[in-house]
Amino acid sequence: MIGQVEVNSMDVDGEPYPQNQVPIQRSLSPVQRASSVPHRLPHFTVGYVYSQDMMLHSSATGEHPEQPERISRIRTAIRDANLLQKMKQIPIRPVKRDEALLVHSQEHWHKVLAIQSMTPSEIFESEAYYESLSLYVTSGTTRAARLSCGGVIEACLAVARGELKKTFAIVRPPGHHAEPEEHMGFCFFNNVAVAAKVTQFLTPVRKILILDWDVHHGNGTQRAFNDDPSVLYISLHRYERGQFYPCGPFGSMESCGEGAGLGYSVNIPWPKKGMADADYIHAFQQIVMPIGMEFAPDLVIISAGFDAAVGDDLGECFVSPAGYAHMTHMLSGLAGGKLVVALEGGYNLDSISNSSLAVARVLLGEAPPELAPMVASEAGTETVWQVAMEQSKYWASVNPKACEPREEVDEISFSIPEILKGHRQHFLYTQYQMLQVPLMTKMFEERFGSQVMCTNDFLENPTIIVFVHEFGNLRIELDGKPTCDVQMENSYLIDFSKELISWIMKEKYALLDVNVFPRPFASPLPRGHKHVESWTRDVLTYLWDNYIQLSGAKNIVFIGHGPGCHALMELMESRPVGMIRYVNTVIQVVGNMSIPLIPKDADELRVWYSKNSVVIVHPEHPAFAPEARILKRHGRVLQIEESKPIKLIMKGLPLIQDHIRQSLVGKRQ
């Protein structure tokens, strides 16, 4: 009898799989197929993961942007375009404990599992705690989080085992913010990180590229693989000097991994909102694809957040569905086409469903839509060029010259930083007869040569002031915005240190002046070399070990300004005993930067620092926000009524002078 084959579905939603639901209709042809000829099930190369149970995680108010409809709208859009029937539905299941522990701690596992046992009153009482982590929880959160993570695992395994070529994990809650020890930012388990680890453990796949185009940096994913050279993590995200969520320097272009993983974390940090297709395509052409081809992965996973899409109020960017389609198409050319798309963020339901549909079409083999002629923005080209400068240290295929945003210049040109360093060296020599301190290693000399100056009595003077800083401020007047031509006669350098140095000389103290703004390396660092940021700490440690401690000084005072404050803190961490024994006081003029902290486990150093430090900030510093706290580890924090960082040290100079004098009272001169 001609009819429809009925099957039992194993999906948690009770929906039959499309590949097993086979309508058999009467043929319109006069020649009909014999009923004894077996009907062949369709051959699928693309699959998807989905379950309505992931919608159990739902905010009590129904107003949270990470809402259940995010996944249902995506599935509906793909179904209504008649694409779902072309995709195999992969059975979903919860992540297992041993799988999660490949990335997360046991404490983290128990923390997420405990949510399912919370009573309504406990959920209500813990609301403020979870809000501080940018989370909400319900009785269905644990189930949804485990399915979301398990779904991405199954999507990856299906591709890694050769069962499918490409898969789309339509899952929630997202995962890329979840760190090994903490859930945060709408994320509970790091779905992609766990899936990558499981895939490496259970299949022949060894090298994995994770491309994260969510508008937020995937701090949890980078953290999971920061020292792992088998996983290349590339992220394009809004950064805005570390002020955009998840905030901090971890998503900066200089954050390139550590140890064996150095060079395998690639951050493309957009400096502002409003980035569009042209910027993303430019970054793909100059950074993502060259590095991806040089890395040659066995599998590509896209952490596909669609919050950079047009219409998303959280991301405030303008990537179109066609833009996402083109990025997917380019990534499909890697790893022999083995590609997994795993949903992350994206909070405008129309934007996320339209963008996901465009990606699904590419997964199924359609060509991406044609893009209109476009040019990357000034901010985009500048960012890509700076990233290329950084990544060319690790990847031979990245060519900074190819994406340099400015016009070609002659080889005889000099960079502004080099001119300013030469000026400072000349000024300190002619005004105060200060001498260049030789740095006895090639790397130090190449990076900091001519940037460390001292007075000629440095080794004999009983009191040494060590001043650690970067440049002053350039004030430039332009002829007009259209041309940005500089009026040279009305442009100048503000050197905030002139008054401080003049006072030091008047008091007859010795001075060690250290400019920690590094030169770029002329040649790439060897792979496996330590992170470039560590050179600032290392040159200060070198100066401490080879000059300061060997001098005849009985009194030592450290003054840090701006980025120099963090460099000084790293020196104190590496030489705590010497700091406590020999240093009278530490003065940190922080400005707008974050206040450096003494490590939690350095009890003796913390006690000493809280008594022998002054940290100068302005009254509107984030450390004084209602939700912030000043800790002993911050040192003795003082406010100066001056909001401009460049003027802070000048206005605070009387306080600095008095504090230095008090620290020397009763000391040998």
XYZ file of C-alpha atoms in Angstrom:
669
model
C 0.000 0.000 0.000
C 1.321 3.400 -0.936
C 1.588 5.673 2.136
C 4.124 7.191 4.543
C 6.809 5.370 6.478
C 6.501 5.910 10.241
C 9.534 5.887 12.515
C 10.219 6.421 16.208
C 12.251 9.543 16.874
C 14.992 9.680 19.503
C 15.100 13.486 19.566
C 14.381 15.056 22.942
C 11.648 17.168 21.358
C 9.820 14.178 20.067
C 10.201 15.487 16.506
C 10.961 12.891 13.831
C 14.237 13.416 12.007
C 13.790 14.682 8.473
C 16.115 12.014 7.107
C 13.878 9.256 8.493
C 10.563 10.797 7.487
C 10.198 9.814 3.846
C 6.963 10.696 2.013
C 6.202 8.209 -0.765
C 3.871 9.762 -3.317
C 2.216 8.474 -6.455
C 4.281 9.120 -9.508
C 2.865 11.385 -12.204
C 4.806 9.395 -14.776
C 2.964 6.603 -16.603
C 5.849 4.308 -15.685
C 5.729 3.692 -11.936
C 8.426 2.235 -9.691
C 7.758 -1.346 -8.647
C 6.746 -1.602 -5.002
C 9.481 -4.185 -4.416
C 12.275 -1.695 -5.245
C 13.639 -0.297 -1.927
C 13.410 3.467 -1.442
C 16.778 5.105 -0.802
C 17.104 7.562 2.055
C 18.647 10.890 1.043
C 22.409 11.295 1.449
C 23.228 14.204 3.741
C 26.488 16.144 3.873
C 25.249 18.884 6.211
C 23.673 18.475 9.635
C 22.256 20.518 12.463
C 21.708 20.250 16.202
C 18.611 21.598 17.916
C 16.384 20.924 20.897
C 13.460 22.786 22.417
C 14.748 21.762 25.852
C 17.381 24.484 25.522
C 14.496 26.967 25.728
C 13.892 25.924 29.357
C 16.563 28.460 30.321
C 14.391 31.567 30.355
C 14.462 34.829 32.296
C 11.608 35.282 34.779
C 10.867 38.741 33.366
C 11.073 37.619 29.759
C 13.015 40.778 28.943
C 16.577 39.437 28.946
C 18.354 39.701 25.549
C 19.539 36.069 25.770
C 16.012 34.774 25.215
C 14.764 31.294 24.235
C 13.329 32.521 20.929
C 16.851 33.054 19.628
C 17.162 29.415 18.589
C 13.547 28.792 17.628
C 13.556 31.776 15.257
C 16.744 30.518 13.587
C 15.305 27.053 13.096
C 12.050 28.498 11.755
C 13.901 30.718 9.269
C 15.900 27.762 7.936
C 12.779 25.575 7.793
C 10.673 28.191 5.998
C 13.400 28.524 3.367
C 13.005 24.765 2.720
C 16.581 24.120 3.824
C 15.957 22.089 6.968
C 14.881 19.085 4.916
C 18.300 19.135 3.248
C 20.061 18.828 6.608
C 20.417 15.811 8.856
C 19.263 16.388 12.421
C 21.978 15.122 14.742
C 20.787 13.573 18.022
C 21.562 15.860 20.931
C 22.565 14.859 24.446
C 23.903 16.570 27.594
C 27.620 17.100 28.057
C 29.208 14.497 30.305
C 31.202 15.328 33.408
C 34.494 13.951 32.054
C 34.034 15.966 28.867
C 33.405 19.240 30.693
C 36.434 18.624 32.920
C 38.700 18.729 29.862
C 38.244 22.518 30.079
C 36.475 23.358 33.332
C 37.359 22.652 36.943
C 35.390 20.168 39.028
C 34.207 23.051 41.198
C 32.811 24.763 38.110
C 30.988 21.579 37.063
C 29.337 21.246 40.476
C 28.486 24.953 40.474
C 26.479 24.646 37.243
C 24.853 21.378 38.297
C 23.762 22.881 41.613
C 21.558 25.406 39.799
C 19.011 22.711 38.919
C 18.430 22.012 42.630
C 17.841 25.629 43.624
C 14.422 26.527 44.998
C 12.511 29.538 43.643
C 13.418 31.507 46.767
C 17.114 30.622 46.374
C 17.005 31.710 42.749
C 15.433 35.003 43.784
C 17.938 35.605 46.580
C 20.918 34.866 44.310
C 19.732 37.173 41.548
C 22.181 39.968 42.420
C 25.111 37.521 42.489
C 24.327 36.142 39.050
C 23.652 39.605 37.649
C 27.185 40.593 38.722
C 28.385 37.801 36.409
C 25.988 38.906 33.633
C 23.905 35.758 34.121
C 20.412 34.693 35.093
C 19.375 31.225 36.257
C 16.197 29.157 36.362
C 15.343 25.555 37.157
C 15.965 24.690 33.493
C 19.358 26.371 33.212
C 21.477 23.293 33.962
C 19.599 21.140 31.472
C 19.857 23.779 28.745
C 23.556 24.458 29.408
C 24.446 20.766 29.296
C 22.479 20.223 26.085
C 24.047 23.290 24.491
C 27.554 22.013 25.214
C 26.725 18.409 24.326
C 25.113 19.579 21.084
C 28.277 21.322 19.921
C 30.291 18.215 20.816
C 28.053 16.025 18.657
C 28.169 18.544 15.793
C 31.985 18.476 15.883
C 32.243 14.695 16.181
C 29.930 14.186 13.202
C 32.298 16.217 11.024
C 35.540 14.927 12.549
C 34.455 11.310 12.005
C 33.561 11.973 8.381
C 29.829 11.374 8.852
C 29.073 14.893 7.592
C 31.080 17.664 5.914
C 29.515 20.589 7.745
C 27.208 21.129 10.719
C 25.298 23.960 12.383
C 24.807 23.788 16.157
C 21.728 25.924 16.880
C 22.263 26.012 20.623
C 21.889 28.221 23.679
C 22.989 29.389 26.177
C 26.194 30.530 24.444
C 29.617 29.526 25.728
C 32.643 31.574 24.672
C 32.800 33.764 27.824
C 32.780 30.783 30.222
C 36.262 30.404 31.686
C 37.755 27.234 33.190
C 36.826 28.385 36.706
C 33.868 30.708 36.151
C 30.567 31.084 34.303
C 29.889 34.597 33.037
C 28.514 36.740 30.218
C 25.376 34.643 29.488
C 27.637 31.526 29.306
C 27.815 28.474 31.609
C 29.965 25.888 29.800
C 32.422 26.843 27.068
C 30.699 24.833 24.360
C 33.283 25.255 21.607
C 36.309 24.765 23.862
C 34.921 21.558 25.364
C 33.910 20.285 21.913
C 37.385 20.975 20.520
C 39.037 19.073 23.384
C 36.661 16.116 23.046
C 37.181 16.033 19.282
C 40.957 15.925 19.686
C 40.600 13.170 22.283
C 38.203 10.897 20.360
C 39.127 11.432 16.696
C 42.232 11.777 14.517
C 41.692 15.556 14.360
C 44.654 17.330 15.937
C 44.794 20.911 14.648
C 41.684 23.037 15.104
C 41.008 26.626 14.054
C 38.392 28.444 16.133
C 37.199 31.636 14.438
C 35.150 33.819 16.780
C 33.227 36.608 15.031
C 30.971 37.388 18.004
C 31.138 41.120 18.716
C 32.555 40.336 22.180
C 35.976 38.805 22.772
C 35.781 35.099 23.640
C 37.863 35.386 26.790
C 36.949 31.896 27.959
C 37.923 30.232 24.690
C 41.261 32.021 24.456
C 41.941 31.206 28.108
C 41.293 27.506 27.463
C 43.904 27.354 24.677
C 46.246 30.223 25.530
C 49.263 27.901 25.832
C 48.105 25.256 23.343
C 49.686 25.314 19.845
C 47.243 22.699 18.533
C 44.334 25.173 18.599
C 44.517 28.468 16.706
C 42.065 31.003 18.165
C 41.174 34.067 16.066
C 38.708 36.663 17.324
C 37.247 39.790 15.704
C 35.549 41.925 18.345
C 34.843 45.380 19.696
C 37.591 46.248 22.150
C 37.706 50.006 22.634
C 40.895 49.955 24.716
C 39.542 47.204 26.921
C 36.379 49.108 27.870
C 33.957 46.881 25.929
C 32.744 43.637 27.541
C 34.400 41.442 28.795
C 36.849 44.336 29.363
C 40.543 44.286 30.191
C 43.683 43.723 28.113
C 43.150 40.012 27.381
C 41.417 40.808 24.092
C 44.086 43.234 22.904
C 46.117 42.647 19.751
C 49.212 42.117 21.920
C 47.538 39.193 23.703
C 48.923 36.446 21.463
C 49.110 33.428 23.779
C 51.837 32.223 26.094
C 54.445 29.504 26.330
C 54.084 26.946 23.560
C 50.877 28.701 22.491
C 52.535 32.051 21.771
C 51.338 33.234 18.366
C 48.307 30.941 18.325
C 45.902 33.550 19.720
C 45.052 36.265 17.201
C 42.927 39.209 18.338
C 41.551 41.759 15.876
C 40.206 44.376 18.310
C 37.965 47.013 16.753
C 38.486 50.413 18.404
C 34.863 51.564 18.125
C 31.321 50.586 17.205
C 29.978 50.743 13.678
C 32.334 48.269 11.993
C 30.839 46.838 8.816
C 31.234 44.239 6.069
C 34.201 45.993 4.456
C 36.160 45.963 7.725
C 35.495 42.279 8.413
C 36.252 41.199 4.837
C 39.477 43.246 4.894
C 40.507 41.540 8.165
C 39.731 38.124 6.651
C 41.771 38.819 3.530
C 44.813 40.229 5.329
C 44.892 38.329 8.637
C 42.417 35.468 9.063
C 42.875 33.569 5.817
C 46.670 33.922 5.481
C 47.176 32.673 9.041
C 44.502 30.008 8.601
C 46.172 28.636 5.469
C 49.607 28.677 7.078
C 48.241 26.859 10.140
C 46.435 24.288 7.912
C 43.805 23.025 10.396
C 42.129 19.631 10.340
C 38.828 21.196 11.434
C 37.366 24.717 11.544
C 34.862 25.770 14.212
C 33.091 29.129 13.978
C 32.001 30.668 17.274
C 29.150 32.314 15.449
C 27.788 35.181 17.491
C 25.577 37.407 15.362
C 25.635 40.458 17.634
C 27.810 42.399 15.161
C 24.904 42.141 12.722
C 22.937 45.091 11.403
C 20.150 45.853 13.884
C 21.711 44.387 17.027
C 21.550 47.076 19.720
C 24.173 45.404 21.933
C 26.812 45.122 19.217
C 26.070 48.362 17.336
C 27.891 47.165 14.217
C 26.739 46.691 10.625
C 27.692 43.241 9.353
C 25.076 42.080 6.851
C 23.831 38.533 6.233
C 25.841 38.645 3.002
C 28.938 39.582 5.005
C 28.512 36.542 7.252
C 27.930 34.379 4.164
C 31.208 35.518 2.594
C 33.182 34.883 5.804
C 31.659 31.397 6.044
C 32.484 30.754 2.393
C 36.134 31.716 2.900
C 36.478 29.494 5.970
C 34.933 26.601 4.008
C 38.096 26.582 1.927
C 40.147 25.407 4.912
C 40.449 21.907 6.422
C 39.108 20.274 3.274
C 35.728 21.902 3.893
C 35.257 20.368 7.359
C 33.388 23.156 9.146
C 31.238 23.469 12.278
C 29.174 26.579 13.033
C 28.238 26.926 16.707
C 25.864 29.675 17.772
C 27.160 32.153 20.355
C 25.591 35.601 20.827
C 23.222 37.752 18.779
C 20.155 39.325 20.361
C 18.035 40.917 17.648
C 15.720 38.101 16.551
C 15.400 39.327 12.966
C 19.139 39.913 12.609
C 20.146 36.577 14.100
C 17.670 34.557 12.004
C 18.521 36.340 8.723
C 22.267 36.006 9.356
C 21.970 32.345 10.341
C 19.926 31.627 7.222
C 22.643 33.190 5.050
C 25.259 31.011 6.754
C 23.104 27.885 6.348
C 22.788 28.521 2.612
C 26.584 28.581 2.281
C 26.908 25.397 4.356
C 24.562 23.728 1.878
C 26.729 24.766 -1.047
C 25.105 27.965 -2.281
C 27.374 30.802 -3.369
C 27.296 33.837 -1.089
C 25.361 36.873 -2.364
C 27.289 39.484 -4.306
C 28.565 42.375 -2.206
C 28.511 45.942 -3.498
C 31.875 47.680 -4.013
C 33.199 48.740 -0.627
C 36.298 50.008 1.156
C 37.256 49.344 4.767
C 36.981 52.261 7.169
C 39.977 54.200 8.420
C 39.603 52.576 11.852
C 39.357 49.153 10.225
C 42.425 49.506 8.018
C 44.474 50.970 10.864
C 43.498 48.114 13.197
C 44.232 45.418 10.612
C 47.618 46.975 9.878
C 48.518 47.071 13.581
C 47.419 43.439 13.998
C 49.504 42.526 10.952
C 52.528 44.190 12.564
C 51.976 42.111 15.696
C 51.181 38.805 14.014
C 54.005 39.051 11.469
C 56.276 38.167 14.387
C 54.738 34.695 14.389
C 53.317 34.076 10.887
C 55.368 34.395 7.692
C 52.205 34.737 5.579
C 51.162 38.007 7.244
C 52.554 40.994 5.389
C 52.093 44.362 7.159
C 53.222 46.235 4.056
C 50.273 44.805 2.136
C 47.753 46.438 4.460
C 49.587 49.581 5.531
C 46.908 52.288 5.690
C 49.123 55.229 4.842
C 50.899 56.224 1.648
C 54.227 54.729 0.684
C 57.152 56.461 2.360
C 60.822 56.500 1.526
C 63.272 54.315 3.397
C 64.915 57.450 4.803
C 61.818 58.370 6.850
C 61.808 58.206 10.669
C 58.879 57.258 12.892
C 57.550 59.844 15.354
C 58.415 57.637 18.393
C 62.048 57.412 17.255
C 62.238 61.180 16.802
C 60.790 61.754 20.273
C 63.213 59.282 21.845
C 66.110 61.047 20.169
C 64.818 64.390 21.431
C 64.550 63.124 25.004
C 68.035 61.634 24.921
C 69.458 64.919 23.616
C 67.495 66.970 26.182
C 68.622 64.898 29.182
C 72.238 64.989 28.013
C 72.464 68.711 27.232
C 70.462 69.908 30.259
C 71.629 67.472 32.937
C 74.622 65.636 31.440
C 72.736 62.339 31.777
C 74.302 59.322 30.090
C 72.887 56.372 28.182
C 72.872 53.162 30.206
C 74.298 50.262 28.143
C 72.063 47.199 27.848
C 74.263 44.171 27.424
C 71.888 41.886 25.530
C 71.050 42.222 21.849
C 67.295 41.939 22.443
C 67.279 44.656 25.123
C 69.431 46.969 23.054
C 67.269 46.444 19.967
C 64.075 47.171 21.894
C 65.124 49.771 24.504
C 68.462 51.177 23.320
C 68.841 54.936 24.058
C 65.746 54.809 26.268
C 67.500 54.273 29.617
C 69.422 57.307 30.891
C 71.114 58.027 34.225
C 72.907 60.886 35.968
C 76.703 60.611 36.122
C 76.620 60.094 39.919
C 74.249 57.152 39.683
C 76.627 54.550 41.178
C 77.840 56.779 44.040
C 74.802 58.861 45.083
C 73.160 57.567 48.299
C 69.660 58.328 46.932
C 68.344 57.088 43.580
C 65.039 58.044 41.980
C 63.922 55.515 39.352
C 61.381 57.096 36.977
C 59.504 54.630 34.712
C 57.234 56.095 32.026
C 56.284 56.319 28.361
C 56.141 59.482 26.204
C 54.538 62.807 26.915
C 51.596 64.042 24.832
C 51.738 65.389 21.303
C 49.464 68.397 20.695
C 48.889 68.883 16.972
C 46.911 71.612 15.204
C 45.402 70.673 11.839
C 44.700 72.872 8.829
C 41.365 71.159 8.444
C 39.606 67.843 8.941
C 39.400 66.952 5.215
C 43.190 66.991 4.714
C 44.470 66.538 8.302
C 47.569 68.538 7.318
C 49.603 69.491 10.372
C 50.421 73.114 11.172
C 53.948 72.506 12.385
C 54.438 75.893 14.044
C 51.395 75.329 16.291
C 52.162 71.697 17.243
C 54.295 70.647 20.184
C 55.237 67.959 22.707
C 54.053 68.246 26.305
C 56.736 66.670 28.513
C 55.124 66.104 31.898
C 58.453 65.068 33.453
C 60.418 68.319 33.057
C 59.375 69.782 36.420
C 59.891 66.483 38.234
C 63.392 65.994 36.800
C 64.314 69.607 37.556
C 63.316 69.086 41.204
C 65.278 65.807 41.435
C 68.401 67.566 40.182
C 67.889 70.460 42.588
C 67.682 68.004 45.505
C 70.924 66.388 44.234
C 69.410 62.915 43.937
C 70.583 60.472 41.275
C 68.070 59.699 38.510
C 67.508 56.586 36.420
C 65.075 57.512 33.613
C 63.454 54.517 31.894
C 61.173 54.951 28.860
C 59.290 51.653 28.515
C 57.716 52.445 25.116
C 59.372 49.686 23.064
C 60.632 49.735 19.523
C 59.010 47.159 17.221
C 61.332 44.259 16.479
C 63.097 44.443 13.161
C 62.648 40.707 12.673
C 60.014 38.205 13.871
C 60.437 36.616 17.275
C 61.147 32.884 17.100
C 58.075 30.733 17.709
C 57.831 29.682 21.329
C 59.534 32.904 22.474
C 58.047 34.639 25.496
C 55.321 37.237 25.106
C 56.590 40.622 23.957
C 54.926 42.387 26.922
C 57.342 40.592 29.242
C 60.279 42.573 27.791
C 59.273 45.659 29.792
C 59.368 43.657 32.994
C 62.592 41.957 31.978
C 64.468 45.169 31.180
C 63.500 46.600 34.594
C 64.626 43.375 36.258
C 67.895 43.590 34.326
C 68.435 47.173 35.512
C 67.627 46.179 39.095
C 70.021 43.228 39.122
C 72.918 44.833 37.227
C 72.807 48.510 38.148
C 70.504 49.504 41.013
C 71.501 46.784 43.460
C 75.185 47.194 42.589
C 75.111 50.942 43.198
C 76.053 52.598 46.468
C 72.497 53.805 47.102
C 71.064 53.594 50.611
C 67.703 55.022 49.521
C 65.718 53.989 46.460
C 62.454 55.580 45.294
C 60.362 54.293 42.396
C 58.028 56.575 40.430
C 55.773 55.077 37.791
C 53.631 57.000 35.322
C 50.898 55.556 33.080
C 51.973 52.210 31.579
C 55.125 52.404 33.695
C 53.002 51.641 36.778
C 52.235 48.106 35.618
C 55.865 47.589 34.633
C 56.935 48.535 38.165
C 54.380 46.174 39.674
C 55.790 43.314 37.596
C 59.284 44.166 38.861
C 58.043 44.058 42.460
C 56.428 40.683 41.835
C 59.673 39.263 40.424
C 61.984 40.749 43.116
C 59.821 41.000 46.283
C 62.631 40.460 48.816
C 64.820 43.164 47.287
C 61.901 45.590 47.121
C 61.085 45.195 50.811
C 64.718 45.409 51.857
C 66.025 48.300 49.751
C 63.145 50.452 48.426
C 61.898 53.362 50.536
C 58.686 54.077 48.665
C 56.793 53.532 45.413
C 54.780 56.332 43.805
C 52.352 55.369 41.045
C 50.708 58.116 38.944
C 48.047 55.929 37.337
C 45.855 58.456 35.520
C 43.003 56.714 33.659
C 44.629 53.276 33.643
C 43.642 50.428 35.935
C 45.379 50.389 39.301
C 47.944 47.565 39.424
C 47.495 44.987 42.182
C 49.941 43.108 44.377
C 49.325 39.344 43.907
C 46.997 37.724 46.462
C 49.578 35.185 47.615
C 52.325 37.776 48.259
C 51.351 38.540 51.867
C 54.609 40.157 53.004
C 54.881 42.283 49.860
C 51.235 43.343 50.180
C 51.747 44.574 53.766
C 54.923 46.446 52.783
C 53.325 47.989 49.701
C 50.245 49.211 51.557
C 52.509 51.114 53.976
C 55.130 52.381 51.523
C 53.204 53.402 48.422
C 51.204 56.313 47.067
C 48.875 55.741 44.114
C 47.647 58.961 42.510
C 44.379 58.941 40.568
C 41.713 61.455 39.618
C 38.323 61.499 41.445
C 36.408 59.996 38.504
C 38.632 56.921 38.248
C 36.626 53.652 37.909
C 38.161 52.485 41.201
C 35.785 54.891 42.973
C 32.631 53.628 41.242
C 29.895 52.412 43.654
C 30.419 48.761 42.717
C 34.229 48.949 42.975
C 36.426 48.465 46.043
C 39.838 49.779 47.005
C 41.939 46.938 48.430
C 45.189 46.894 50.407
C 46.682 45.260 47.350
C 46.070 48.536 45.477
C 48.374 50.424 47.872
C 47.570 53.815 49.425
C 45.289 55.448 46.858
C 45.014 59.266 46.844
C 42.832 61.518 44.699
C 44.082 64.620 42.908
C 41.516 67.045 41.496
C 42.684 66.756 37.912
C 40.940 64.700 35.227
C 43.601 65.022 32.501
C 46.274 62.337 32.964
C 48.982 64.510 31.402
C 48.466 67.179 34.078
C 48.017 64.763 36.972
C 51.733 64.365 37.708
C 52.292 68.127 37.484
C 49.430 68.934 39.856
C 50.492 66.124 42.180
C 54.160 67.184 42.182
C 54.042 68.902 45.621
C 52.511 65.768 47.136
C 55.157 63.593 45.428
C 57.950 65.838 46.705
C 56.648 65.799 50.298
C 56.172 62.024 50.252
C 59.716 61.419 48.990
C 61.174 63.708 51.631
C 59.198 61.944 54.383
C 60.346 58.540 53.152
C 63.967 59.710 53.474
C 63.633 61.144 56.999
C 66.082 59.384 59.306
C 67.679 57.546 56.396
C 71.354 57.758 55.520
C 72.069 60.376 52.851
